[in-house]
Short mmCIF file of C-alpha atoms in Angstrom, two decimals:
data_model
loop_
_atom_site.label_atom_id
_atom_site.label_comp_id
_atom_site.label_asym_id
_atom_site.label_seq_id
_atom_site.Cartn_x
_atom_site.Cartn_y
_atom_site.Cartn_z
CA UNK X 145 91.88 -77.24 81.63
CA UNK X 146 88.98 -79.83 80.93
CA UNK X 147 86.17 -78.06 79.61
CA UNK X 148 84.12 -80.61 82.29
CA UNK X 149 85.88 -79.66 85.63
CA UNK X 150 86.08 -76.21 87.19
CA UNK X 151 89.34 -74.40 87.48
CA UNK X 152 88.71 -73.02 91.38
CA UNK X 153 92.21 -71.38 91.39
CA UNK X 154 90.76 -69.70 88.41
CA UNK X 155 87.54 -69.01 89.65
CA UNK X 156 88.53 -68.33 93.35
CA UNK X 157 91.12 -65.03 92.09
CA UNK X 158 88.16 -64.07 89.57
CA UNK X 159 85.78 -63.72 92.21
CA UNK X 160 89.02 -61.85 94.65
CA UNK X 161 89.20 -59.64 91.87
CA UNK X 162 85.25 -58.57 92.22
CA UNK X 163 85.23 -58.71 95.50
CA UNK X 164 88.23 -56.13 95.28
CA UNK X 165 87.13 -53.96 93.07
CA UNK X 166 83.80 -53.75 94.70
CA UNK X 167 85.37 -53.15 98.55
CA UNK X 168 87.61 -50.51 96.51
CA UNK X 169 84.38 -48.50 95.45
CA UNK X 170 83.22 -47.99 99.11
CA UNK X 171 85.24 -48.46 102.10
CA UNK X 172 86.12 -44.65 101.34
CA UNK X 173 83.13 -43.48 101.63
CA UNK X 174 82.94 -43.74 105.45
CA UNK X 175 85.78 -40.93 106.02
CA UNK X 176 84.39 -39.01 103.79
CA UNK X 177 84.13 -35.76 106.71
CA UNK X 178 87.26 -36.78 108.25
CA UNK X 179 89.57 -37.24 105.01
CA UNK X 180 88.01 -33.73 104.33
CA UNK X 181 89.37 -31.91 107.70
CA UNK X 182 92.60 -34.05 107.55
CA UNK X 183 93.60 -32.01 103.91
CA UNK X 184 91.68 -29.22 104.40
CA UNK X 185 88.45 -29.10 102.12
CA UNK X 186 85.10 -29.74 102.45
CA UNK X 187 83.40 -32.68 101.87
CA UNK X 188 82.69 -31.30 97.76
CA UNK X 189 85.73 -30.81 97.23
CA UNK X 190 86.61 -34.86 99.14
CA UNK X 191 83.46 -36.70 97.03
CA UNK X 192 85.08 -36.31 94.45
CA UNK X 193 88.33 -38.33 95.29
CA UNK X 194 85.05 -41.04 94.92
CA UNK X 195 83.36 -39.35 91.17
CA UNK X 196 87.20 -40.11 90.13
CA UNK X 197 87.06 -43.52 90.99
CA UNK X 198 83.46 -43.95 89.57
CA UNK X 199 84.73 -42.32 86.61
CA UNK X 200 87.72 -44.69 85.67
CA UNK X 201 86.07 -47.99 86.58
CA UNK X 202 83.06 -47.61 84.86
CA UNK X 203 84.79 -45.57 82.04
CA UNK X 204 87.24 -48.04 81.56
CA UNK X 205 85.54 -51.08 81.53
CA UNK X 206 84.31 -52.18 77.20
CA UNK X 207 88.29 -50.76 77.29
CA UNK X 208 90.44 -52.91 79.47
CA UNK X 209 87.75 -55.83 78.35
CA UNK X 210 89.05 -55.27 75.17
CA UNK X 211 92.56 -55.85 75.44
CA UNK X 212 92.88 -58.44 77.16
CA UNK X 213 90.62 -60.13 74.96
CA UNK X 214 93.57 -59.56 72.51
CA UNK X 215 96.38 -59.85 75.04
CA UNK X 216 94.84 -62.26 77.33
CA UNK X 217 93.24 -61.85 79.94
CA UNK X 218 94.49 -62.79 82.78
CA UNK X 219 97.65 -60.96 81.52
CA UNK X 220 95.36 -57.82 82.20
CA UNK X 221 93.80 -59.48 85.01
CA UNK X 222 96.68 -59.95 87.40
CA UNK X 223 98.24 -55.69 86.51
CA UNK X 224 94.54 -55.08 87.33
CA UNK X 225 95.45 -56.61 90.64
CA UNK X 226 98.74 -53.94 90.95
CA UNK X 227 97.79 -51.07 89.54
CA UNK X 228 95.45 -51.56 92.89
CA UNK X 229 97.72 -52.09 94.90
CA UNK X 230 100.01 -48.65 93.84
CA UNK X 231 97.00 -47.05 93.31
CA UNK X 232 95.57 -47.88 96.85
CA UNK X 233 99.16 -47.01 98.30
CA UNK X 234 99.17 -43.77 96.71
CA UNK X 235 95.67 -42.87 97.87
CA UNK X 236 96.67 -43.86 101.66
CA UNK X 237 100.09 -40.97 101.25
CA UNK X 238 98.35 -38.62 98.82
CA UNK X 239 99.04 -35.09 101.06
CA UNK X 240 95.96 -33.25 99.66
CA UNK X 241 93.11 -33.28 97.98
CA UNK X 242 94.10 -33.13 94.16
CA UNK X 243 96.34 -36.36 94.42
CA UNK X 244 93.66 -38.36 96.41
CA UNK X 245 91.71 -37.33 93.00
CA UNK X 246 94.17 -38.21 91.12
CA UNK X 247 95.74 -41.63 92.58
CA UNK X 248 91.42 -42.84 93.45
CA UNK X 249 91.48 -42.28 89.64
CA UNK X 250 94.78 -44.80 89.51
CA UNK X 251 92.98 -46.88 91.32
CA UNK X 252 89.89 -46.92 89.77
CA UNK X 253 92.38 -48.20 86.74
CA UNK X 254 93.49 -51.10 88.12
CA UNK X 255 89.03 -51.82 89.00
CA UNK X 256 88.56 -51.87 86.10
CA UNK X 257 91.20 -53.94 84.72
CA UNK X 258 89.55 -56.65 87.28
CA UNK X 259 86.28 -55.63 87.11
CA UNK X 260 86.53 -56.41 83.00
CA UNK X 261 88.58 -59.29 83.61
CA UNK X 262 86.18 -61.93 86.34
CA UNK X 263 83.19 -62.50 84.45
CA UNK X 264 85.38 -63.81 81.37
CA UNK X 265 87.98 -65.69 83.77
CA UNK X 266 84.91 -66.70 86.12
CA UNK X 267 83.57 -68.41 82.93
CA UNK X 268 86.51 -69.82 81.60
CA UNK X 269 86.58 -70.93 84.86
CA UNK X 270 84.14 -73.83 84.64
CA UNK X 271 81.69 -75.82 82.36
CA UNK X 272 79.76 -74.14 79.61
CA UNK X 273 76.85 -74.78 80.62
CA UNK X 274 78.10 -73.88 83.98
CA UNK X 275 78.43 -70.06 83.39
CA UNK X 276 75.16 -68.52 85.46
CA UNK X 277 76.55 -70.50 88.46
CA UNK X 278 79.92 -67.81 87.14
CA UNK X 279 77.81 -65.53 87.17
CA UNK X 280 76.23 -65.50 90.47
CA UNK X 281 80.14 -65.98 91.51
CA UNK X 282 80.40 -62.39 90.57
CA UNK X 283 78.10 -61.33 91.88
CA UNK X 284 78.10 -62.30 94.81
CA UNK X 285 81.15 -61.14 95.66
CA UNK X 286 81.44 -57.53 94.44
CA UNK X 287 78.39 -57.51 96.53
CA UNK X 288 80.80 -59.09 99.43
CA UNK X 289 83.27 -56.18 99.11
CA UNK X 290 80.57 -54.08 98.54
CA UNK X 291 78.84 -54.97 101.92
CA UNK X 292 82.84 -55.21 104.00
CA UNK X 293 83.56 -52.26 102.50
CA UNK X 294 81.86 -49.95 104.61
CA UNK X 295 81.55 -51.46 108.17
CA UNK X 296 86.48 -52.50 108.03
CA UNK X 297 86.25 -48.86 106.61
CA UNK X 298 84.19 -47.22 110.16
CA UNK X 299 86.09 -49.99 112.02
CA UNK X 300 89.63 -48.62 110.55
CA UNK X 301 89.27 -45.37 110.67
CA UNK X 302 88.10 -45.03 114.31
CA UNK X 303 90.38 -47.55 115.86
CA UNK X 304 93.61 -46.31 113.25
CA UNK X 305 93.39 -43.99 110.63
CA UNK X 306 91.64 -43.19 107.36
CA UNK X 307 95.00 -43.04 105.54
CA UNK X 308 95.03 -47.03 106.87
CA UNK X 309 91.86 -48.12 104.73
CA UNK X 310 93.36 -47.75 101.48
CA UNK X 311 96.18 -50.22 103.50
CA UNK X 312 94.13 -52.53 104.05
CA UNK X 313 93.34 -52.93 100.56
CA UNK X 314 96.66 -54.24 99.73
CA UNK X 315 96.72 -58.06 101.63
CA UNK X 316 94.10 -58.19 99.00
CA UNK X 317 95.98 -57.75 95.98
CA UNK X 318 99.36 -59.57 96.91
CA UNK X 319 97.02 -62.32 96.94
CA UNK X 320 95.21 -61.22 93.42
CA UNK X 321 98.38 -61.23 91.81
CA UNK X 322 99.83 -64.81 93.49
CA UNK X 323 97.47 -66.42 92.32
CA UNK X 324 97.21 -65.47 89.15
CA UNK X 325 100.69 -66.38 89.32
CA UNK X 326 100.11 -69.53 90.17
CA UNK X 327 97.97 -69.95 87.31
CA UNK X 328 99.65 -68.19 84.48
CA UNK X 329 102.48 -71.00 86.10
CA UNK X 330 99.76 -74.31 85.84
CA UNK X 331 99.38 -72.51 82.25
CA UNK X 332 95.40 -72.61 82.26
CA UNK X 333 95.44 -69.50 80.40
CA UNK X 334 97.10 -67.52 78.00
#
């Protein structure tokens, strides 16, 4: 990639990873009372599903950042989309609160993988003098997901089912995996 041109495919994919992580972190929040009733638990019990996601996302970001430096950022980034998709699917299929807590932790691992790589990939996608703009794109993408998540979650719970909030995330993750593969085929990243 030329140092003076923007790799839009990579930048859009990095933004998609940040958007997915932001959405996944908040889409579940509005459903807590509904999910607690459905899984026959308390709000305190179901809140551990929120906490487990945050614990895995926060605690593993540094680890996956380093792994991305060693084995290739885009490979870890693409794998993060896959882990997020599997985690979201498992959350949607959870039959009890323990399963949901465990699968939310797993989903958080995927979010950690994408989040830890997205900012570096965004900076790689743009000329060096546009590093601030690249970081702005990532911040905007993440916080757009944070804003969209609760509204989308509320609508999905009202009109479909609480389990569908997790399946809502699948097309976003699949789009991210597809863009990652396209970018890897183009030879833009290792």
